[in-house]
mmCIF file of C-alpha atoms and ligand atoms in Angstrom:
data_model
loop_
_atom_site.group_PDB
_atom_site.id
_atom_site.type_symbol
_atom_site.label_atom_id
_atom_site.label_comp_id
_atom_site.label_asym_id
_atom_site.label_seq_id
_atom_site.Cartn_x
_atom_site.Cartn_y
_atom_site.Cartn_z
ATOM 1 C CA UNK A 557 -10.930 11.379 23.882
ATOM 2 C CA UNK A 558 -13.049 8.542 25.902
ATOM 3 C CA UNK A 559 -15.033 6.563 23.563
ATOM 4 C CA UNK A 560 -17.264 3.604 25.385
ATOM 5 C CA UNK A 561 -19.369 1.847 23.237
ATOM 6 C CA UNK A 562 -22.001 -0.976 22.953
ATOM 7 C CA UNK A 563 -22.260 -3.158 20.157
ATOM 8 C CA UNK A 564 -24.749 -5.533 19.256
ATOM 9 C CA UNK A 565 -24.585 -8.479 16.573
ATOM 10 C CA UNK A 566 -27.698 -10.129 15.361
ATOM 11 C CA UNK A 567 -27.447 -10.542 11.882
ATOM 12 C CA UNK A 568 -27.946 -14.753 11.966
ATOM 13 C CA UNK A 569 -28.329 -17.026 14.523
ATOM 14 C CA UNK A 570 -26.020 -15.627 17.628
ATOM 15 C CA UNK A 571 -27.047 -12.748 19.555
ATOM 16 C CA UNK A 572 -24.211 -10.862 20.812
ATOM 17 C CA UNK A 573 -23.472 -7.803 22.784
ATOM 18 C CA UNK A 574 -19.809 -6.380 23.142
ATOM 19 C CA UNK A 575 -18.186 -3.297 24.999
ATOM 20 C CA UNK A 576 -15.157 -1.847 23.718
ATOM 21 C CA UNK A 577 -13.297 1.383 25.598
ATOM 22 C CA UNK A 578 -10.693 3.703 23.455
ATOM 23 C CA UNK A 579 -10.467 0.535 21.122
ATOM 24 C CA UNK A 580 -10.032 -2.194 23.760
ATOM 25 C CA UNK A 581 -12.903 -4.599 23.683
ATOM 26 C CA UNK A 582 -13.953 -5.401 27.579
ATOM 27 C CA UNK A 583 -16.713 -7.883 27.067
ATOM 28 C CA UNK A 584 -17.749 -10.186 24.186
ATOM 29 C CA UNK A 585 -21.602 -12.193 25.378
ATOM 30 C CA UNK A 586 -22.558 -14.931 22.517
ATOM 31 C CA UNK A 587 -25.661 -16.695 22.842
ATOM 32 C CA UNK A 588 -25.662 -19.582 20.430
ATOM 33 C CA UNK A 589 -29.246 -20.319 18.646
ATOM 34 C CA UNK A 590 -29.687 -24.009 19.740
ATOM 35 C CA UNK A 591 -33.134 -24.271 18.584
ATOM 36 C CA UNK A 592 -32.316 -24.339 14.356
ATOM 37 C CA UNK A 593 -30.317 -27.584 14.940
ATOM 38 C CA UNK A 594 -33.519 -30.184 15.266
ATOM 39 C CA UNK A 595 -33.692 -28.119 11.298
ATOM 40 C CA UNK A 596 -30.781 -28.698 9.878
ATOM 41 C CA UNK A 597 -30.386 -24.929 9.068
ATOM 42 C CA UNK A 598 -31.389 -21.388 10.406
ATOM 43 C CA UNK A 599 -34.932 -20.647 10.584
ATOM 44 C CA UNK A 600 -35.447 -17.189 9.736
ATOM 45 C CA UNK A 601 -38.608 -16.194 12.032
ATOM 46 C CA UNK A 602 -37.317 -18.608 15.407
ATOM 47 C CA UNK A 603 -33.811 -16.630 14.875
ATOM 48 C CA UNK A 604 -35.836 -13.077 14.938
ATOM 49 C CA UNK A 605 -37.988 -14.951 18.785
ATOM 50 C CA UNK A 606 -34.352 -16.238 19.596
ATOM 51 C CA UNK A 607 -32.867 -12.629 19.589
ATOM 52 C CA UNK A 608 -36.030 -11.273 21.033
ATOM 53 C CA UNK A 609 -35.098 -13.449 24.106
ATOM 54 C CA UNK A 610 -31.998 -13.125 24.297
ATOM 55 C CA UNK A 611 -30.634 -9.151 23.714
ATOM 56 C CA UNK A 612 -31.941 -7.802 27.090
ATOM 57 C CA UNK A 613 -30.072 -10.367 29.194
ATOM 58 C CA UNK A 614 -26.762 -10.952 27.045
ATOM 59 C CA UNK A 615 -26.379 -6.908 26.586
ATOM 60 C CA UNK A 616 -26.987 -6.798 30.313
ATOM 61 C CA UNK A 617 -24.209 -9.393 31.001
ATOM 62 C CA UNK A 618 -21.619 -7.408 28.393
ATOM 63 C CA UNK A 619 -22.185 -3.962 30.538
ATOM 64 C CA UNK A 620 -21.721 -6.073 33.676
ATOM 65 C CA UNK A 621 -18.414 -7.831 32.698
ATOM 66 C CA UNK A 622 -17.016 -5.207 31.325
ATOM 67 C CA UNK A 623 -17.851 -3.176 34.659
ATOM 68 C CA UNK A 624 -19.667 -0.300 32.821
ATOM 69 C CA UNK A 625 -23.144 1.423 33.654
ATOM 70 C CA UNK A 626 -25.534 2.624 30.596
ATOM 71 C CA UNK A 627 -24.634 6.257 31.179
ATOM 72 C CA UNK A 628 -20.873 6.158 30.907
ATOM 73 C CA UNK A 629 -21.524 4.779 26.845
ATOM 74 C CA UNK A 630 -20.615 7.455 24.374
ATOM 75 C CA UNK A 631 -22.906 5.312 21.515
ATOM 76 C CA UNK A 632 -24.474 2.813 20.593
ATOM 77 C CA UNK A 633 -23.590 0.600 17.510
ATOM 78 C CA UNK A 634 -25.648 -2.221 15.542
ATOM 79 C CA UNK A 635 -25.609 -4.666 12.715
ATOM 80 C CA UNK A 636 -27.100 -2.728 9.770
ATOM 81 C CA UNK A 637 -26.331 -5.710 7.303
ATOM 82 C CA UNK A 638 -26.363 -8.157 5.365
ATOM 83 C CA UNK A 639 -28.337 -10.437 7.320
ATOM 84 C CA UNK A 640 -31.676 -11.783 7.958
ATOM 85 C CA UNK A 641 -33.997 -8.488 7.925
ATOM 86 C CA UNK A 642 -36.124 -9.917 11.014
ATOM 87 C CA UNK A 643 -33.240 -10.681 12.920
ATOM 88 C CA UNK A 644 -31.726 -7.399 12.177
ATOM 89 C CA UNK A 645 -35.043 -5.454 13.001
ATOM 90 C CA UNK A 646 -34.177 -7.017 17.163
ATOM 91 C CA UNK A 647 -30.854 -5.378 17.036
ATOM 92 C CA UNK A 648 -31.602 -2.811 15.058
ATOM 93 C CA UNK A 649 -34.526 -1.848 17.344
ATOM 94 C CA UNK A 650 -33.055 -2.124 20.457
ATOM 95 C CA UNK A 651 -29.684 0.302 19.674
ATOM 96 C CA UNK A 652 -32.590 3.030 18.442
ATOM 97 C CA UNK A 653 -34.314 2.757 21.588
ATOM 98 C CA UNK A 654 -30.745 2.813 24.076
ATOM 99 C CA UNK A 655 -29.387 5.768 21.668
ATOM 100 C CA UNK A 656 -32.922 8.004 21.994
ATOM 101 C CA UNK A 657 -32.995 7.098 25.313
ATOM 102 C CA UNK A 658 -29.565 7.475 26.898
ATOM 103 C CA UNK A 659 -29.104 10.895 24.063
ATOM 104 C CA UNK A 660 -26.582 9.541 22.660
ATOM 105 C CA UNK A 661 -25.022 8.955 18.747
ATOM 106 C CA UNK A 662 -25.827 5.879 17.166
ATOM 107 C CA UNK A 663 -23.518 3.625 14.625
ATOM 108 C CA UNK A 664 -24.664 1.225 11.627
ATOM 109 C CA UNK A 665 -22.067 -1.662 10.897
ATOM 110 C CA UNK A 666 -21.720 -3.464 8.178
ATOM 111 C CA UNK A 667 -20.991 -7.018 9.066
ATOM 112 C CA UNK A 668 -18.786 -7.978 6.644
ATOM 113 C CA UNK A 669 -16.549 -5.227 7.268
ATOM 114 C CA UNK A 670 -16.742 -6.029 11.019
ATOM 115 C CA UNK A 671 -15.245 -9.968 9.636
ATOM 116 C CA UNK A 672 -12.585 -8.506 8.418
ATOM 117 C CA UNK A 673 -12.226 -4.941 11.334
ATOM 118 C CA UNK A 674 -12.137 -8.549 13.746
ATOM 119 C CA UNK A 675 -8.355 -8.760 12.955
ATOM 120 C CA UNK A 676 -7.398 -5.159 14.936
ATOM 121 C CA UNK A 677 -8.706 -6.159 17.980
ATOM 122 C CA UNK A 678 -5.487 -8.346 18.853
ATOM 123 C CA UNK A 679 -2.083 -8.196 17.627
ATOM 124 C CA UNK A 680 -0.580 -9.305 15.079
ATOM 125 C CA UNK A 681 -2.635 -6.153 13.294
ATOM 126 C CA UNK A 682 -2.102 -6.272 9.455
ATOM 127 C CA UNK A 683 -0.575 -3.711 7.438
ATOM 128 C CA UNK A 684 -2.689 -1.839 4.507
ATOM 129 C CA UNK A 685 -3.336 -2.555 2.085
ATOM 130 C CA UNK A 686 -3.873 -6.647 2.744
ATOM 131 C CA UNK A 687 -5.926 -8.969 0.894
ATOM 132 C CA UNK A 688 -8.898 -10.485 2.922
ATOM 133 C CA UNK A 689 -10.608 -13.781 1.583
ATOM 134 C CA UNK A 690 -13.784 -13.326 3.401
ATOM 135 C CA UNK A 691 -15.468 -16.602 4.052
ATOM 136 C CA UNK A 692 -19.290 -17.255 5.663
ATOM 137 C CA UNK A 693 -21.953 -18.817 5.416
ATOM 138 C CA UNK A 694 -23.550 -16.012 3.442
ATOM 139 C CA UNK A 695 -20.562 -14.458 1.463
ATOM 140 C CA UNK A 696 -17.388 -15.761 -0.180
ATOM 141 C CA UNK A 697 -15.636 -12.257 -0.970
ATOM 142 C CA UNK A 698 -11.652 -11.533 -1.826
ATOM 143 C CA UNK A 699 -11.298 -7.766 -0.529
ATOM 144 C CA UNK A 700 -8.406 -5.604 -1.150
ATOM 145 C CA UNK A 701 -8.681 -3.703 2.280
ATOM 146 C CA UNK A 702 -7.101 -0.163 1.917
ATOM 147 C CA UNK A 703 -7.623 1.778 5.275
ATOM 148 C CA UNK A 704 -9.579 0.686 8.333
ATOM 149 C CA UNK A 705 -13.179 1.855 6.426
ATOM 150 C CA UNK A 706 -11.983 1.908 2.712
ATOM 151 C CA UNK A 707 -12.296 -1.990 1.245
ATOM 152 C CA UNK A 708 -13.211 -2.969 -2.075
ATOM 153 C CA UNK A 709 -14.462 -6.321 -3.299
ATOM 154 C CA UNK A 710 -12.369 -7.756 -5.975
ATOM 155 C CA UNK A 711 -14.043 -11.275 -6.364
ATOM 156 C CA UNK A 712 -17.250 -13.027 -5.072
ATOM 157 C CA UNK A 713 -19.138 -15.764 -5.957
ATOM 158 C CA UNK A 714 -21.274 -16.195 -7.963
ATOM 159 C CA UNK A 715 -23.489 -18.781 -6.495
ATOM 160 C CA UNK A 716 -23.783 -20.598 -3.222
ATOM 161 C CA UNK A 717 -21.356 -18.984 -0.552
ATOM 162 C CA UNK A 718 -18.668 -21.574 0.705
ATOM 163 C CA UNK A 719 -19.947 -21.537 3.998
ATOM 164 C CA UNK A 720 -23.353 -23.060 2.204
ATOM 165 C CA UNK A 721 -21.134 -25.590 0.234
ATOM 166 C CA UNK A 722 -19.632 -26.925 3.661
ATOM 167 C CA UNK A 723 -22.826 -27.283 5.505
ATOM 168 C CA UNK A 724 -24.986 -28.391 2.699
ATOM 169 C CA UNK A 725 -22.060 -31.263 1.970
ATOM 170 C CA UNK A 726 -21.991 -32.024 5.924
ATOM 171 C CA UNK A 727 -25.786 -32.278 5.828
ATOM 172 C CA UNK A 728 -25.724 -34.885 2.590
ATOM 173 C CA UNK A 729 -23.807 -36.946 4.962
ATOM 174 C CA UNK A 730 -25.914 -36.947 7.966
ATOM 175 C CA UNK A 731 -23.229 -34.789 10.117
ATOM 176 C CA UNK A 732 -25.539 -32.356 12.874
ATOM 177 C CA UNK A 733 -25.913 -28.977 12.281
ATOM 178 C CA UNK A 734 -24.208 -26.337 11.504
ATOM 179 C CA UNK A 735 -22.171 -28.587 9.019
ATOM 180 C CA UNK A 736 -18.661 -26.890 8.407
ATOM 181 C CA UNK A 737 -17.748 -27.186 12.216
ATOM 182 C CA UNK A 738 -18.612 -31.138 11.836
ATOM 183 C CA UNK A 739 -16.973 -31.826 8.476
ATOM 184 C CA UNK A 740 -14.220 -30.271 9.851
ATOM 185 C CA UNK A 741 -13.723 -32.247 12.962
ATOM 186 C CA UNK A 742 -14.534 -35.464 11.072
ATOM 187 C CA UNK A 743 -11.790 -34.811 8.248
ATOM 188 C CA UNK A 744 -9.339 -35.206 10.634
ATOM 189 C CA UNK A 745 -6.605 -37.811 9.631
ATOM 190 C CA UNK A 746 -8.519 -38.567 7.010
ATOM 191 C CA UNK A 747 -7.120 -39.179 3.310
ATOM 192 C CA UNK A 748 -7.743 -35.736 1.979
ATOM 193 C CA UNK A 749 -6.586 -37.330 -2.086
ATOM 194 C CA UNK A 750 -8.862 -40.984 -2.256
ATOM 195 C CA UNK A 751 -11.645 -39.036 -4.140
ATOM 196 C CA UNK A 752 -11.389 -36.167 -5.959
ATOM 197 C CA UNK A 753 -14.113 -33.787 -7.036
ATOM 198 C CA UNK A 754 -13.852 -31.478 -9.991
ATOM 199 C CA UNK A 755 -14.046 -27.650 -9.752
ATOM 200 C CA UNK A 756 -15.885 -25.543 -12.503
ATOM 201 C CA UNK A 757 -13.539 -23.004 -13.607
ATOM 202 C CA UNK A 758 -14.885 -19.490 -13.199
ATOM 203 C CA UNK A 759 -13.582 -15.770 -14.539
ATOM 204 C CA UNK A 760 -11.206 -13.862 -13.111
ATOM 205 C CA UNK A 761 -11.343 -13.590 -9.273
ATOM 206 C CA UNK A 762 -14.991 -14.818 -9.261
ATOM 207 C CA UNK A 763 -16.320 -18.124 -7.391
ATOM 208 C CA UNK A 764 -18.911 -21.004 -8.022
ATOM 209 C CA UNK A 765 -19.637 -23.439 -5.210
ATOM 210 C CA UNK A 766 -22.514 -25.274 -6.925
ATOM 211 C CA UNK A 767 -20.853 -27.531 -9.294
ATOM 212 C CA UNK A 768 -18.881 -29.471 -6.826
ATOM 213 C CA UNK A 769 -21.895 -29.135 -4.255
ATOM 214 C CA UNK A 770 -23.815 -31.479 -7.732
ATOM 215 C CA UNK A 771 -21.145 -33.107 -8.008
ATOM 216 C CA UNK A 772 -20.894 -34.546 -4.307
ATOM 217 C CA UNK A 773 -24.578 -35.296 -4.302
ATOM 218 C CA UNK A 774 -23.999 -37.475 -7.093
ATOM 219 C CA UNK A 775 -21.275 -39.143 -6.281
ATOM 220 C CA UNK A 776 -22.790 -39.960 -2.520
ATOM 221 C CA UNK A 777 -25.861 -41.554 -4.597
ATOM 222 C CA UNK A 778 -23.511 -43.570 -7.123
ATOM 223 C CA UNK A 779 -21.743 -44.797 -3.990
ATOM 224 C CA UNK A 780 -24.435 -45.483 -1.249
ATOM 225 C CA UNK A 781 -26.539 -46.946 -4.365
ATOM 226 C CA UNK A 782 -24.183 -49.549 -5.129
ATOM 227 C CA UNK A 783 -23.065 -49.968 -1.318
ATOM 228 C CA UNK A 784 -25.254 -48.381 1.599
ATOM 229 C CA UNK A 785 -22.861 -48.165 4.162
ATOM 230 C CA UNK A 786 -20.430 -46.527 1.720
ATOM 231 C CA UNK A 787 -20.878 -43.528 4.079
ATOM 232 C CA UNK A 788 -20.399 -44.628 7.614
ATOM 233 C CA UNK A 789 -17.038 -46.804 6.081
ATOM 234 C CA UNK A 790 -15.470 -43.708 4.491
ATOM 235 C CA UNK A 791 -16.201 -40.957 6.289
ATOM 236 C CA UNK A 792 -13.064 -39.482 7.567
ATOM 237 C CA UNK A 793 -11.469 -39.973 3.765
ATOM 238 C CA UNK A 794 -14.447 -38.631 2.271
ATOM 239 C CA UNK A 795 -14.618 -35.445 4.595
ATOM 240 C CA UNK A 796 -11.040 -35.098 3.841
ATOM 241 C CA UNK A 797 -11.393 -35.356 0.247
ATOM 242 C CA UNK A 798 -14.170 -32.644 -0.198
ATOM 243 C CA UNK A 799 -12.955 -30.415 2.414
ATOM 244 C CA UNK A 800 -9.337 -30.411 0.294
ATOM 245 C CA UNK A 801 -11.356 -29.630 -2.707
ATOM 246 C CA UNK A 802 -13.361 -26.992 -1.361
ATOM 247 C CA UNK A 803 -10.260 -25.027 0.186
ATOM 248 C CA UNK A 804 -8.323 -25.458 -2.834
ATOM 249 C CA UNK A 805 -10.990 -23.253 -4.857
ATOM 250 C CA UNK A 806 -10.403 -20.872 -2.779
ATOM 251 C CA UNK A 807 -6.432 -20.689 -2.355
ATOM 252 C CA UNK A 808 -6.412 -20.518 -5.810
ATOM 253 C CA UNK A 809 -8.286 -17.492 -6.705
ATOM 254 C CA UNK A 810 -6.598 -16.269 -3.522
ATOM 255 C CA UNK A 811 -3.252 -16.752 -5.334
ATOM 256 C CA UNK A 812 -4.190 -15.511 -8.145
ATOM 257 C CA UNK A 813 -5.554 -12.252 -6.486
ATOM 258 C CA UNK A 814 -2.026 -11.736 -4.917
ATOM 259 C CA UNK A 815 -0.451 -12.344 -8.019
ATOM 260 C CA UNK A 816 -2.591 -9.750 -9.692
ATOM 261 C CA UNK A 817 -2.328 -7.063 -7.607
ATOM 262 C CA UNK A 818 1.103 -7.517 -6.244
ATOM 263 C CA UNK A 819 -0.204 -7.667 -2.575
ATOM 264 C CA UNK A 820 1.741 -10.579 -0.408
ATOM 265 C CA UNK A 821 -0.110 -9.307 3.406
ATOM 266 C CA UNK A 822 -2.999 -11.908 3.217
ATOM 267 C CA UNK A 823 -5.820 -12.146 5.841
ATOM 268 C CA UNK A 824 -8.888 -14.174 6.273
ATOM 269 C CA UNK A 825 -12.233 -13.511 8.006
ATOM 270 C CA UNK A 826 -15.849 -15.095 8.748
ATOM 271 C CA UNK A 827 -16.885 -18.484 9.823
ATOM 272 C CA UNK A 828 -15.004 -20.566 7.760
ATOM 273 C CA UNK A 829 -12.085 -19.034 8.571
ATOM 274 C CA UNK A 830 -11.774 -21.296 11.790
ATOM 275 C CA UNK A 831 -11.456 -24.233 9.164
ATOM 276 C CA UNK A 832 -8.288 -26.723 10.335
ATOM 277 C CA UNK A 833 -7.296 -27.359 6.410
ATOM 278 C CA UNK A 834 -7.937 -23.574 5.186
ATOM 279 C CA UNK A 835 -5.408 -22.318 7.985
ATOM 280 C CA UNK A 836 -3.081 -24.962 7.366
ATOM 281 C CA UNK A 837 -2.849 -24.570 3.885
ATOM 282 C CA UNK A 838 -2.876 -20.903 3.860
ATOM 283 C CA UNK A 839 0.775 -21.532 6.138
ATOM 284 C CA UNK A 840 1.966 -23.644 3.289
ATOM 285 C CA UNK A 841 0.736 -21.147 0.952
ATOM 286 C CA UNK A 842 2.237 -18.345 3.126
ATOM 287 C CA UNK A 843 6.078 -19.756 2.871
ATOM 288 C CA UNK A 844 5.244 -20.805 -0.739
ATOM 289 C CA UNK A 845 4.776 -17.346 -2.142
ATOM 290 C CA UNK A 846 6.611 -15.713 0.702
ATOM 291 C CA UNK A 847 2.997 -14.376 2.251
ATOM 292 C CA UNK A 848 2.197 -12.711 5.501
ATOM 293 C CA UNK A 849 -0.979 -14.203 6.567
ATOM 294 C CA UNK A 850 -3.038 -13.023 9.430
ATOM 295 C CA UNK A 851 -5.512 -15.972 10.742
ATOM 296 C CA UNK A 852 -8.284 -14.392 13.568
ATOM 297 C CA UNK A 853 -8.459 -15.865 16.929
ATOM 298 C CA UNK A 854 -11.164 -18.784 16.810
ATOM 299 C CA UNK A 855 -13.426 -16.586 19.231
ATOM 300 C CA UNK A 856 -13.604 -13.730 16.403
ATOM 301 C CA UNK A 857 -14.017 -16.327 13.243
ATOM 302 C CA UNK A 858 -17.831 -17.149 13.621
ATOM 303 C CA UNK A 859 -20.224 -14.087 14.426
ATOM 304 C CA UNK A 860 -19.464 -12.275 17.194
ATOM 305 C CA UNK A 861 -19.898 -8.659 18.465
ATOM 306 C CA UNK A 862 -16.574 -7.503 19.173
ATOM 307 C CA UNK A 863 -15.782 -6.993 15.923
ATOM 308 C CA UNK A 864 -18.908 -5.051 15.670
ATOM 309 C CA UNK A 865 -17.724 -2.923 18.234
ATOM 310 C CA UNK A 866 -13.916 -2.697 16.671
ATOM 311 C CA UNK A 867 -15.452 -1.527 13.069
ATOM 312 C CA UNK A 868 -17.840 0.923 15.598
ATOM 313 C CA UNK A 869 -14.741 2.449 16.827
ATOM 314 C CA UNK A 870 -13.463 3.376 13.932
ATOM 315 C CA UNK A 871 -16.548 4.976 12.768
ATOM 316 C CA UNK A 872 -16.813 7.035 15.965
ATOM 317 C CA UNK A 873 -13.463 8.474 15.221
ATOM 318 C CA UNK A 874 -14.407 9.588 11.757
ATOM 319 C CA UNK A 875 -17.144 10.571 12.671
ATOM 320 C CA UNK A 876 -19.830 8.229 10.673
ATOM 321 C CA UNK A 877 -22.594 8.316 12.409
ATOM 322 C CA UNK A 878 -26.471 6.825 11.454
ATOM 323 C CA UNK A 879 -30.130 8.554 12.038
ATOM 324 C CA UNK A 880 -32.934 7.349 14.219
ATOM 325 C CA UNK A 881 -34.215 6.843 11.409
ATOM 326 C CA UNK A 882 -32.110 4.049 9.985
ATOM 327 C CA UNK A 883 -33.008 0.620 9.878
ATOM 328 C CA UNK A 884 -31.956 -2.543 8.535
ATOM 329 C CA UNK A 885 -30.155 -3.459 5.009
ATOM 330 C CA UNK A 886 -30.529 -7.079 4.364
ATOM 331 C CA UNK A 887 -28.276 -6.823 1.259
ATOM 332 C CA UNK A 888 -25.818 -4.125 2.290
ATOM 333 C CA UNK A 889 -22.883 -4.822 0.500
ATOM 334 C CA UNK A 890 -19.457 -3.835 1.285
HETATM 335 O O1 KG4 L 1855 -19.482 -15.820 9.780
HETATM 336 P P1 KG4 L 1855 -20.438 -16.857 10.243
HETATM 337 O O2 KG4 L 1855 -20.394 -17.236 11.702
HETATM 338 O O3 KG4 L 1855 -21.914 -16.443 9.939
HETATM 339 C C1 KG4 L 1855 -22.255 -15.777 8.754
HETATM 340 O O4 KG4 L 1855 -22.075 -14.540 8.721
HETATM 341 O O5 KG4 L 1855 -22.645 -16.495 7.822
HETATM 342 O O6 KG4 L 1855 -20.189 -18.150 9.325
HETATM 343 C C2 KG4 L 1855 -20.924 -19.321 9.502
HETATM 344 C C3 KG4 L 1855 -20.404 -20.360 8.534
HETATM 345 C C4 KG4 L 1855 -21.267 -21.614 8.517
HETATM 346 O O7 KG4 L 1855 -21.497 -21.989 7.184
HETATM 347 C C5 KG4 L 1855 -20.373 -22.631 9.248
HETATM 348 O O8 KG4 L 1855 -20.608 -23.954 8.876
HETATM 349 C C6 KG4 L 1855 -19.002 -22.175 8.799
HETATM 350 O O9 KG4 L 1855 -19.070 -20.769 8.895
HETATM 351 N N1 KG4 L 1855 -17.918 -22.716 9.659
HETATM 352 C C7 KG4 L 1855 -17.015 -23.612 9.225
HETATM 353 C C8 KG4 L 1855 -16.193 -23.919 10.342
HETATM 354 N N2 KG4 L 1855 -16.634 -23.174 11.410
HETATM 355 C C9 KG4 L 1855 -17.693 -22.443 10.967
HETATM 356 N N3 KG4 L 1855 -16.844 -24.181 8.018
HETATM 357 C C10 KG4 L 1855 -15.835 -25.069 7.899
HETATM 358 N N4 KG4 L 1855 -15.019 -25.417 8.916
HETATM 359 C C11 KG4 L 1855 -15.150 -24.867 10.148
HETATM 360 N N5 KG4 L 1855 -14.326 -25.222 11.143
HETATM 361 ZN ZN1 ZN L 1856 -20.731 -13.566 9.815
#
């Protein structure tokens, strides 16, 4: 069986085209959003005129680098959701129009499943079932992933995503959007135990990013009240100490999730899975409790669509196809 097929991403703030043959991706385009940074966040309606821009010329560049013509694609695949519905609608649109026009099957992804579908595009390829701690800027999710297109979501939060928590922390301490990236770089070397923020204890497998997020805002204002340049004179410890804190919630529900459910093949997925401490830590964790962890290649952390185009692959070969009349699912969960 050939299988060609076009994916494109844009669920955010990157618009993204990818080709992938018989499961092999052959082109990957990004176009990064510049124009939300003078914002300090995404802006929902310049992200749906950003896409509008950019998907004719970046899908155009994936078909050229990966040397293939419209009418040797076998389908056409899209972000269905979650995401921001008017930057969906671009994607969404544009896959209807290709699939009606070239007569060919179309396929709705679910981006979150595409996070975590990211680790089969390279080796080392996980064995099922694994445990995924799915990490963006939207979701904070601990999956127990059963087959390629079977997953079920064991814990979430159940407030801000973690993704939030880093950027809205970055942004309390005048670091340039998008925050995690930032905090990241500037908690390097820093002392990651000087200040120590508390965690609110949640149930089960669940998470809660707000309380620390409170807690940080706080204890900036107690700080930079008493001294103002308490900020610029302790940055790297105090991007160390929040980043620790922040990871730490999450290990430890992840540890607890292995414990429970006996599964020791741990992956993680989404943006903030390119975070220095998370992937170090995880390694300690990983010899710890004797783990086999599976960390994606920086290019496939943050949104991309190749790993639109590796979950569309699988759904061409069981067959899971969408209408012409589908559209897009803000809040499709996994
Ligand atoms: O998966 P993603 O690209 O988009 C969503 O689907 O949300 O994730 C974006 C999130 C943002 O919150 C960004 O700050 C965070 O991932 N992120 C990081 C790092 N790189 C990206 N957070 C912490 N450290 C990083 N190195
Ligand atoms: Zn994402």
């Amino acid at each position: 069986m050939n299988c060609t097929i076009l994916a494109i991403e844009s669920s955010c703030d990157e618009t993204s085209a990818a080709v992938i043959q018989n499961g092999i991706i052959l082109s990957n385009i990004i176009a990064t959003q510049a124009v939300h940074e003078q914002y300090g966040g995404v802006v929902p309606e310049l992200a749906s005129r950003a896409h509008m821009q950019n998907v004719v010329p970046v899908i155009q560049n994936a078909l050229t680098k990966a040397n293939i013509k419209k009418n040797d694609l076998n389908a056409v695949a899209f972000t269905q959701g979650p995401g921001l519905l008017g930057a969906l609608v671009v994607g969404v649109s544009f896959a209807k129009s290709l699939a009606l026009g070239l007569g060919i099957p179309l396929i709705g992804v679910n981006h979150m499943q595409a996070h975590i579908l990211a680790h089969f595009i390279d080796e080392p390829r996980p064995d099922f079932p694994f445990l995924c701690l799915t990490v963006s800027g939207g979701h904070t999710q601990i999956v127990v992933v059963k087959n390629h297109l079977e997953m079920e979501v064991i814990g979430h939060t159940q407030d801000d995503a973690v993704g939030e928590a880093f950027d809205k922390t970055a942004k309390l301490l005048g670091l340039s959007y998008p925050g995690g990236p930032q905090l990241d770089k500037a908690a390097v070397g820093g002392d990651y135990t000087k200040y120590i923020f508390p965690s609110v204890d949640t149930p089960g497998l669940n998470y809660s990013f707000s309380g620390i997020k409170t807690a940080f805002m706080y204890f900036l204002r107690d700080h930079t009240s008493k001294k103002p340049d308490f900020i610029a004179q302790n940055l790297n410890d105090i991007c160390a100490s929040i980043q620790a804190s922040i990871v730490e919630i999450l290990l430890k529900k992840l540890r607890k999730a292995s414990k429970d459910t006996g599964i020791k093949q741990i992956a993680i997925a989404g943006g903030v899975s390119a975070n220095s401490w998370l992937r170090s830590k995880l390694e300690e964790d990983a010899a710890q409790y004797r783990w086999t962890v599976y960390v994606p290649a920086f290019e496939y952390c943050t949104d991309n669509a190749a790993m639109i185009a590796m979950a569309a692959h699988f759904k061409y070969i069981n067959n899971e196809f969408v209408t012409l009349q589908a559209g897009p699912i803000p809040r499709l969960a996994l």
